[in-house]
Short mmCIF file of C-alpha atoms in Angstrom, two decimals:
data_model
loop_
_atom_site.label_atom_id
_atom_site.label_comp_id
_atom_site.label_asym_id
_atom_site.label_seq_id
_atom_site.Cartn_x
_atom_site.Cartn_y
_atom_site.Cartn_z
CA UNK A 1 0.00 0.00 0.00
CA UNK A 2 1.12 3.55 -0.73
CA UNK A 3 0.17 6.87 0.85
CA UNK A 4 0.00 9.67 -1.71
CA UNK A 5 -0.44 13.38 -1.06
CA UNK A 6 -1.28 15.49 -4.11
CA UNK A 7 -2.08 19.20 -3.98
CA UNK A 8 -4.34 21.11 -6.34
CA UNK A 9 -1.31 23.08 -7.58
CA UNK A 10 0.35 19.85 -8.71
CA UNK A 11 2.84 19.48 -5.88
CA UNK A 12 3.25 15.90 -4.67
CA UNK A 13 4.75 14.48 -1.52
CA UNK A 14 7.12 11.60 -2.26
CA UNK A 15 5.09 8.38 -1.93
CA UNK A 16 5.14 6.67 1.43
CA UNK A 17 5.33 2.89 1.00
CA UNK A 18 3.98 0.63 3.71
CA UNK A 19 5.46 -2.78 4.36
CA UNK A 20 3.71 -5.63 2.57
CA UNK A 21 0.74 -6.77 4.64
CA UNK A 22 1.04 -3.91 7.13
CA UNK A 23 -2.26 -2.98 8.77
CA UNK A 24 -2.93 0.75 8.69
CA UNK A 25 -4.37 1.29 12.16
CA UNK A 26 -5.01 4.71 13.67
CA UNK A 27 -1.62 4.75 15.44
CA UNK A 28 0.25 3.95 12.22
CA UNK A 29 -1.61 6.66 10.31
CA UNK A 30 -1.15 9.17 13.15
CA UNK A 31 2.62 8.61 13.12
CA UNK A 32 2.76 9.13 9.35
CA UNK A 33 0.72 12.32 9.64
CA UNK A 34 2.88 13.64 12.46
CA UNK A 35 6.34 12.67 11.26
CA UNK A 36 6.02 12.57 7.45
CA UNK A 37 3.02 14.48 6.11
CA UNK A 38 2.93 17.49 8.43
CA UNK A 39 6.66 18.30 8.05
CA UNK A 40 6.28 18.11 4.26
CA UNK A 41 3.23 20.39 4.31
CA UNK A 42 5.00 22.92 6.52
CA UNK A 43 8.04 22.92 4.22
CA UNK A 44 6.03 23.26 0.99
CA UNK A 45 3.31 25.58 2.32
CA UNK A 46 4.96 27.60 5.12
CA UNK A 47 2.10 30.12 5.07
CA UNK A 48 -0.43 27.33 5.62
CA UNK A 49 -2.26 27.91 2.35
CA UNK A 50 -3.68 24.40 2.02
CA UNK A 51 -6.77 22.45 3.08
CA UNK A 52 -6.19 18.91 4.35
CA UNK A 53 -8.89 16.46 3.27
CA UNK A 54 -8.99 12.69 3.47
CA UNK A 55 -11.43 9.93 2.71
CA UNK A 56 -13.45 7.86 5.15
CA UNK A 57 -10.91 5.12 5.88
CA UNK A 58 -11.23 4.02 9.53
CA UNK A 59 -7.73 5.22 10.41
CA UNK A 60 -8.51 8.62 8.88
CA UNK A 61 -11.77 9.04 10.77
CA UNK A 62 -10.46 7.88 14.16
CA UNK A 63 -10.76 10.39 16.99
CA UNK A 64 -6.96 10.34 17.37
CA UNK A 65 -6.31 11.41 13.78
CA UNK A 66 -9.27 13.79 13.54
CA UNK A 67 -8.09 15.64 16.65
CA UNK A 68 -4.50 15.73 15.39
CA UNK A 69 -5.57 17.14 12.04
CA UNK A 70 -7.88 19.71 13.65
CA UNK A 71 -5.08 20.89 15.92
CA UNK A 72 -2.16 20.77 13.46
CA UNK A 73 -3.27 21.13 9.84
CA UNK A 74 -3.56 24.74 8.63
CA UNK A 75 -7.09 24.13 7.37
CA UNK A 76 -8.86 20.81 7.82
CA UNK A 77 -12.12 19.34 6.59
CA UNK A 78 -13.27 16.87 9.26
CA UNK A 79 -14.92 13.56 8.42
CA UNK A 80 -18.44 15.00 8.23
CA UNK A 81 -17.41 17.43 5.44
CA UNK A 82 -16.32 14.62 3.12
CA UNK A 83 -19.07 13.00 0.97
CA UNK A 84 -19.00 9.22 1.17
CA UNK A 85 -18.39 7.06 -1.89
CA UNK A 86 -17.62 9.99 -4.18
CA UNK A 87 -15.17 8.96 -6.93
CA UNK A 88 -14.84 12.60 -8.01
CA UNK A 89 -13.33 13.44 -4.63
CA UNK A 90 -11.05 10.41 -4.38
CA UNK A 91 -8.94 10.75 -7.55
CA UNK A 92 -6.03 8.69 -6.22
CA UNK A 93 -8.36 5.71 -5.76
CA UNK A 94 -9.34 5.78 -9.43
CA UNK A 95 -6.49 7.33 -11.41
CA UNK A 96 -3.13 6.28 -9.99
#
């Protein structure tokens, strides 16, 4: 499995590759957000001109990760802002 972060301006975080068979639990995802994604976002968008969105995967919607994103991402759409089962809003699921 691979974590991809793609911005509307075309900037892309280098892919994060999980180990084969690794379960992406809330703690795993939290650590990736904290130690990989957030530092990249701060380096690329130091003024915080981004909105962090994510799909409805259980690790993404966990209280741990929702609270982290609310507290640390410059702008964050929580789980109730994200329409379920919308292929138009999940381009990495259908185009990569």
